[in-house]
Coordinates of C-alpha atoms in Angstrom, one line a residue:
M211 CA -15.1 -47.7 -15.2
D212 CA -14.1 -44.2 -14.0
I213 CA -10.4 -43.3 -13.7
N214 CA -9.4 -40.3 -11.5
I215 CA -6.2 -38.4 -12.3
N216 CA -4.8 -35.5 -10.3
I217 CA -2.4 -33.4 -12.4
G218 CA -0.3 -30.5 -11.4
Y219 CA 2.4 -29.7 -13.9
N220 CA 3.3 -32.2 -16.6
I221 CA 0.9 -32.1 -19.6
D222 CA 3.2 -34.1 -21.9
F223 CA 3.3 -37.0 -19.6
L224 CA -0.5 -36.9 -19.3
F225 CA -0.8 -37.6 -23.1
Y226 CA 1.8 -40.4 -22.7
Q227 CA -0.5 -41.8 -20.1
L228 CA -3.6 -41.5 -22.3
E229 CA -1.9 -43.5 -25.0
N230 CA -0.8 -46.1 -22.5
F231 CA -4.4 -46.4 -21.2
K232 CA -5.7 -47.1 -24.8
K233 CA -3.2 -49.9 -25.1
F234 CA -3.9 -51.7 -21.8
I235 CA -7.4 -50.9 -20.6
M236 CA -9.8 -53.5 -22.1
V237 CA -13.0 -52.1 -20.6
D238 CA -15.1 -49.0 -21.3
Y239 CA -13.7 -46.2 -19.3
I240 CA -14.0 -42.5 -18.6
I241 CA -11.1 -40.3 -17.3
I242 CA -11.9 -37.4 -15.0
I243 CA -8.9 -35.0 -14.7
N244 CA -8.5 -32.5 -11.9
T245 CA -5.9 -29.9 -12.8
N246 CA -4.8 -26.5 -11.5
K247 CA -5.8 -23.1 -12.9
E248 CA -2.6 -22.6 -14.9
L249 CA -3.0 -25.8 -16.9
Y250 CA -6.8 -26.0 -17.1
S251 CA -7.3 -24.2 -20.4
E252 CA -4.5 -26.0 -22.3
I253 CA -5.6 -29.4 -21.2
K254 CA -9.2 -28.7 -21.9
E255 CA -8.4 -27.5 -25.4
R256 CA -6.1 -30.4 -26.2
T257 CA -8.7 -33.0 -25.0
E258 CA -11.9 -31.5 -26.2
N259 CA -12.2 -34.0 -29.1
I260 CA -11.5 -37.0 -26.9
E261 CA -14.9 -38.4 -26.0
N262 CA -14.0 -40.3 -22.8
I263 CA -12.1 -37.5 -21.1
I264 CA -13.7 -35.0 -18.7
I265 CA -11.8 -32.0 -17.3
N266 CA -13.2 -31.1 -13.9
P267 CA -14.0 -27.3 -14.0
V268 CA -13.2 -27.1 -10.3
C269 CA -9.4 -26.6 -10.2
I270 CA -7.4 -27.5 -7.1
E271 CA -3.9 -26.2 -6.5
K272 CA -2.3 -29.3 -5.2
K273 CA 0.9 -29.7 -3.1
R274 CA 2.9 -32.8 -2.1
F275 CA 2.3 -34.1 1.4
H276 CA -0.8 -32.0 1.7
G277 CA -4.5 -32.5 1.9
S278 CA -5.0 -30.7 -1.4
I279 CA -4.3 -34.0 -3.2
L280 CA -7.2 -35.6 -1.4
E281 CA -9.3 -32.5 -2.2
G282 CA -8.6 -33.0 -5.9
I283 CA -9.7 -36.6 -5.7
Y284 CA -12.8 -35.6 -3.7
E285 CA -13.8 -33.0 -6.3
N286 CA -13.6 -35.6 -9.0
I287 CA -15.8 -38.0 -7.0
Q288 CA -18.3 -35.2 -6.3
F289 CA -18.3 -34.4 -10.0
C290 CA -19.3 -38.0 -10.8
F291 CA -22.3 -38.0 -8.4
K292 CA -23.5 -34.5 -9.0
N293 CA -23.5 -35.2 -12.8
N294 CA -25.1 -38.6 -12.5
I295 CA -22.2 -40.4 -14.1
I296 CA -22.8 -44.1 -13.9
F297 CA -19.9 -46.4 -13.4
K298 CA -19.1 -49.8 -11.9
D299 CA -15.6 -49.2 -10.5
F300 CA -13.6 -46.1 -9.7
I301 CA -9.8 -46.2 -9.8
I302 CA -7.6 -43.4 -8.4
L303 CA -4.3 -42.7 -10.3
S304 CA -1.9 -39.8 -10.4
N305 CA 0.0 -38.1 -13.2
K306 CA 2.8 -40.7 -12.7
N307 CA 0.9 -44.0 -13.2
I308 CA 1.0 -46.2 -16.3
F309 CA -0.3 -49.7 -16.9
Y310 CA 2.0 -52.7 -17.6
R311 CA -0.7 -55.4 -17.8
E312 CA -4.0 -55.5 -19.6
L313 CA -7.0 -54.8 -17.5
H314 CA -10.0 -56.8 -18.5
P315 CA -13.6 -56.9 -17.2
S316 CA -12.9 -60.3 -15.6
D317 CA -10.0 -58.7 -13.6
L318 CA -12.3 -56.0 -12.2
D319 CA -15.0 -58.5 -11.4
K320 CA -12.5 -60.5 -9.4
L321 CA -11.1 -57.5 -7.6
S322 CA -14.4 -55.9 -6.7
A323 CA -16.0 -59.2 -5.6
L324 CA -13.4 -59.9 -2.9
K325 CA -15.0 -60.2 0.5
E326 CA -11.8 -59.9 2.5
N327 CA -9.5 -57.9 0.4
K328 CA -5.9 -58.7 1.3
N329 CA -4.9 -55.1 0.7
R330 CA -7.4 -53.8 3.3
I331 CA -5.7 -53.2 6.5
N332 CA -7.9 -52.9 9.6
L333 CA -6.2 -51.6 12.6
K334 CA -7.4 -50.5 16.1
F335 CA -6.0 -47.2 17.3
T336 CA -3.6 -48.9 19.6
E337 CA -2.2 -50.9 16.7
T338 CA -1.3 -48.0 14.5
G339 CA 1.7 -47.0 16.6
N340 CA 4.0 -44.0 16.1
Q341 CA 5.3 -45.2 12.7
W342 CA 4.9 -43.6 9.3
W343 CA 2.3 -40.7 9.2
W344 CA 0.0 -42.1 11.9
P345 CA 0.9 -39.5 14.6
V346 CA -0.2 -36.8 12.1
F347 CA -3.2 -38.7 10.9
H348 CA -4.4 -39.0 14.5
K349 CA -4.5 -35.2 14.8
T350 CA -7.3 -35.1 12.2
L351 CA -11.0 -34.9 13.0
L352 CA -11.5 -38.1 11.0
S353 CA -9.3 -39.9 13.5
N354 CA -11.3 -38.5 16.4
Y355 CA -14.5 -39.8 14.8
I356 CA -13.1 -43.3 14.2
R357 CA -11.8 -43.5 17.8
E358 CA -15.0 -42.2 19.3
N359 CA -17.1 -44.7 17.4
N360 CA -14.8 -47.6 18.1
L361 CA -14.2 -48.1 14.3
L362 CA -11.0 -49.4 12.6
F363 CA -8.3 -47.5 10.7
S364 CA -7.0 -48.5 7.3
A365 CA -4.4 -47.3 4.8
S366 CA -2.8 -47.9 1.5
A367 CA -1.1 -46.1 -1.3
H368 CA -3.7 -44.0 -3.1
E369 CA -2.3 -44.6 -6.6
G370 CA -4.1 -47.6 -7.8
L371 CA -6.8 -47.5 -5.1
G372 CA -10.2 -48.7 -6.3
F373 CA -13.8 -48.7 -5.1
T374 CA -17.1 -50.0 -6.4
Y375 CA -19.9 -47.5 -7.2
E376 CA -21.8 -48.4 -4.1
T377 CA -18.8 -48.2 -1.8
L378 CA -17.7 -44.8 -3.2
K379 CA -21.2 -43.4 -2.9
S380 CA -21.2 -44.2 0.8
I381 CA -17.7 -42.7 1.3
Y382 CA -18.8 -39.5 -0.6
N383 CA -22.0 -39.2 1.4
F384 CA -20.0 -39.4 4.6
L385 CA -17.6 -36.7 3.6
Y386 CA -20.4 -34.5 2.1
R387 CA -22.4 -34.7 5.4
N388 CA -19.3 -34.2 7.6
N389 CA -17.9 -31.0 6.2
E390 CA -15.8 -30.2 9.2
I391 CA -14.0 -33.5 8.9
R392 CA -13.7 -33.0 5.2
N393 CA -12.2 -29.5 5.3
D394 CA -9.9 -30.5 8.2
L395 CA -8.4 -33.2 6.0
F396 CA -8.0 -30.8 3.0
K397 CA -5.9 -28.4 5.1
K398 CA -3.6 -31.0 6.7
N399 CA 0.2 -30.9 5.9
A400 CA 0.3 -34.7 5.4
C401 CA -0.4 -37.3 2.8
V402 CA -4.0 -37.9 4.1
E403 CA -4.9 -39.5 0.7
E404 CA -3.1 -42.6 2.0
F405 CA -5.5 -43.2 4.8
A406 CA -8.7 -41.1 4.7
L407 CA -10.8 -42.8 2.0
Q408 CA -9.5 -46.2 3.1
T409 CA -10.4 -45.6 6.7
I410 CA -13.9 -44.3 5.9
C411 CA -14.3 -47.3 3.7
S412 CA -13.4 -49.7 6.5
G413 CA -15.4 -47.8 9.1
L414 CA -18.5 -48.1 6.9
G415 CA -17.9 -51.9 6.6
Y416 CA -16.9 -52.0 3.0
D417 CA -13.8 -53.2 1.1
F418 CA -11.5 -51.5 -1.4
F419 CA -9.2 -53.0 -4.0
Y420 CA -5.8 -52.1 -5.2
I421 CA -4.1 -52.4 -8.6
G422 CA -0.8 -50.6 -7.9
N423 CA 2.8 -51.4 -6.8
G424 CA 3.1 -48.9 -3.9
T425 CA 4.5 -45.4 -3.7
T426 CA 8.0 -45.9 -5.0
Y427 CA 9.4 -46.1 -8.5
T428 CA 10.0 -49.8 -8.4
K429 CA 10.7 -52.1 -11.3
N430 CA 9.9 -55.2 -9.4
L431 CA 6.4 -55.3 -10.6
K432 CA 3.9 -57.8 -9.2
K433 CA 2.2 -60.3 -11.5
D434 CA -1.2 -59.7 -10.0
K435 CA -1.2 -55.9 -10.2
F436 CA -1.6 -53.5 -13.2
V437 CA -0.1 -50.1 -12.7
Y438 CA 3.2 -48.6 -11.4
K439 CA 4.8 -45.2 -10.9
L440 CA 7.0 -44.0 -13.7
N441 CA 9.4 -41.1 -13.3
H442 CA 8.6 -38.4 -15.9
N443 CA 12.3 -38.2 -16.8
E444 CA 12.2 -41.8 -18.1
V445 CA 9.8 -40.9 -20.9
K446 CA 11.5 -39.7 -24.1
S447 CA 9.8 -36.6 -25.5

């Protein structure tokens, strides 16, 4: 299993996460971290003796509510395929996610085998409405492509979003071939990471799975999920 982490500023919390992962992840896994230029050298130095951690040499300066977050995720996906890293499942996390339930191979098998994933939301353009970020999303070239080809839209929180190897390879190939769509997403002042990969996934006829508890710092944790967002201030140094 591959775990993607975008990190922008909190190194100490990253190492808190890594210890949490050791405790709760019961499958073989690799962590690929995308950081910014300021933190790259320190993180690389502090993780160089940890075998299952890879620091992506392509650093992305990420901002909230901006396509740079999706760009960091894309760079980690691209790193996997360009370096022939073999994995069964790919899970996207941020520098705020920790596990609260053990994740076993059987859990991933059940998640990735779902034919009609209940977390997959398929919407026609007319069904998206003017709520949330949809008006901004529909100004992207990706939205134009989906509408022109009579495909469906999808969305979910990106923290805890998961894809199988085959699904992610198809999503990557789409973005790699359609560089205008890709670069347009990366420049948008919006949280496009909440809809882009999910929409491409649905448009290509695949499913994704989800192991998170949404975008808020909730303590009402679901019994069938595995990770949640933890405020950095809640962790004692």
